[in-house]
Amino acid sequence: MVDKAAGASGNMYRYYVLMVMMLTYMFNITDRMVMSILIEDIKADFVLTDTQIGLLAGTAFTLFYVLLGIPAGRLADRTNRRKMVSIAVSLWSLMTALCGLATGFWTLFLARLGVGVGEAGGNPPAISILTNYFQSHELSRAMGFFSIGAVLGPVVGFVAGGLLAEAYGWRWTFIILGLPGILLGLLIYLTVREPQRNQFAAAGEEAVKATTQEPFAQTMASLWRNAIFKRVALANALAVTASYAFAIWLAPILIRNFEIPVSQVGIYLGIVWIAGGVPGMIIGGYVTDRLALRNPKWRAWYCAIVVLVALPLLCLCLLTDNLVLALALYAVGYGVHSSTQGPAIAMMQSSVSPTERGTASSIASLSATFLGYFIGPAVAGAISDSLAPDYGTMSLNYAVIGITILSLVLAILAYFYAAKAVPQTSPKTA
């Protein structure tokens, strides 16, 4: 049942929904990223190469994610989103737990496929729900808070994953971290109310359009003509490619380069992700909401500028032989880089109609996931394997640096290109 008051801007209940959706995003990232802290143990147990690890950490997860992403977004635009999020989080959590029962490369590959199936249906309806609880002028802040889940997810995966792996092994780590998501799915089903899709739409004809979904081909054509959405989606996908490379490979890099135990690496990275990511997500959303009141183009300009600042910091953290300096550089670089998430999501969601938001979110997530997970990890692993005879443990460092430079330079150019499509004055609140 749709609650007509659910999206009212003065209703404090919306902050509860925002928190629950943020936790959903956290579980989403935890379940996909816990693999990173377990890489060295799994590699030794199954005798795998970095290329195979890249396939498990990225390609396996994204295979069905890529195939089901757009259909899931389309479904989010026409069905009960609350139920969809509830089912999705329960499914990917169950498949994460089943990773702990793998007997070799292929069974673990299949379990990771299942994680991708569930997660394909998670973020599009969650983001679509939030756009009906928060108006466009406060959407960057809401999406910034929602994106904190992308910070807390790896923190839980790294800290809890590292401690659990040392105490119980990598198999039980998957099981223990996977099962709680099923309870979250139940909580969402029982407590989250489905808001009106046209909660903040204009009256009359616009309200009708906000509740009537166009045919799929027409929706895709509309998004293709939408210059803001296309350019920001591309820029965001390029930017997060570097983030995913670090999220997947930084733990094994630290273990190989500094010879520290997995539990210690998990704690270090957990502290770094909180110290850099949480303020980054909040500040980015707040600052760009303020700047956008002067000129909406500032959302795109801000993203380009901070990515430019983050680029050298992220590269330098992989070149130093001092552990503390490496962590400090990464904390600052990641914090600056992560501040783009709120404004990027807000730009994309504000540029499309209410019945296109789920599809748009799926396309944006699919683009980022395809570059960052489907291609990035396997390419980095293959480059690392090819460089290993000459560079030893530093081979993985150089592979990640190469991907980071290429993806972030292109992201900077894409964000400046996106700014050209943003109008000088704010569009009507949608």
Coordinates of N, CA and C in Angstrom, one line a residue, residues 1 58 126 159 169 235 237 258 302 312 374 376 411:
M1 N 0.9 -1.2 0.0 CA 0.0 0.0 0.0 C 0.9 1.2 0.0
G58 N 35.6 -9.6 -8.9 CA 34.9 -8.6 -9.7 C 34.0 -9.2 -10.8
A126 N 16.0 1.5 -3.8 CA 16.3 2.2 -2.6 C 16.5 3.7 -3.0
V159 N 37.2 -4.7 8.9 CA 37.4 -4.9 10.3 C 36.9 -6.2 10.8
G169 N 38.6 -18.4 10.3 CA 38.8 -18.8 8.9 C 37.9 -18.1 7.9
A235 N 31.0 10.0 -16.1 CA 32.0 10.5 -15.2 C 32.1 9.8 -13.9
A237 N 31.1 6.7 -13.3 CA 31.6 5.3 -13.6 C 33.1 5.3 -13.6
F258 N 53.9 -4.9 3.5 CA 54.3 -4.6 4.8 C 54.3 -5.9 5.7
Y302 N 32.5 20.9 -9.0 CA 33.1 20.4 -7.7 C 33.6 19.0 -7.8
P312 N 46.7 12.5 -7.2 CA 48.1 12.3 -6.8 C 48.2 11.7 -5.4
F374 N 33.6 -5.5 -13.3 CA 33.7 -6.5 -14.3 C 35.0 -6.5 -15.0
G376 N 37.8 -4.0 -14.3 CA 38.9 -3.5 -13.4 C 39.7 -4.5 -12.7
A411 N 37.7 10.8 -15.8 CA 36.6 11.3 -15.0 C 36.6 12.8 -14.9

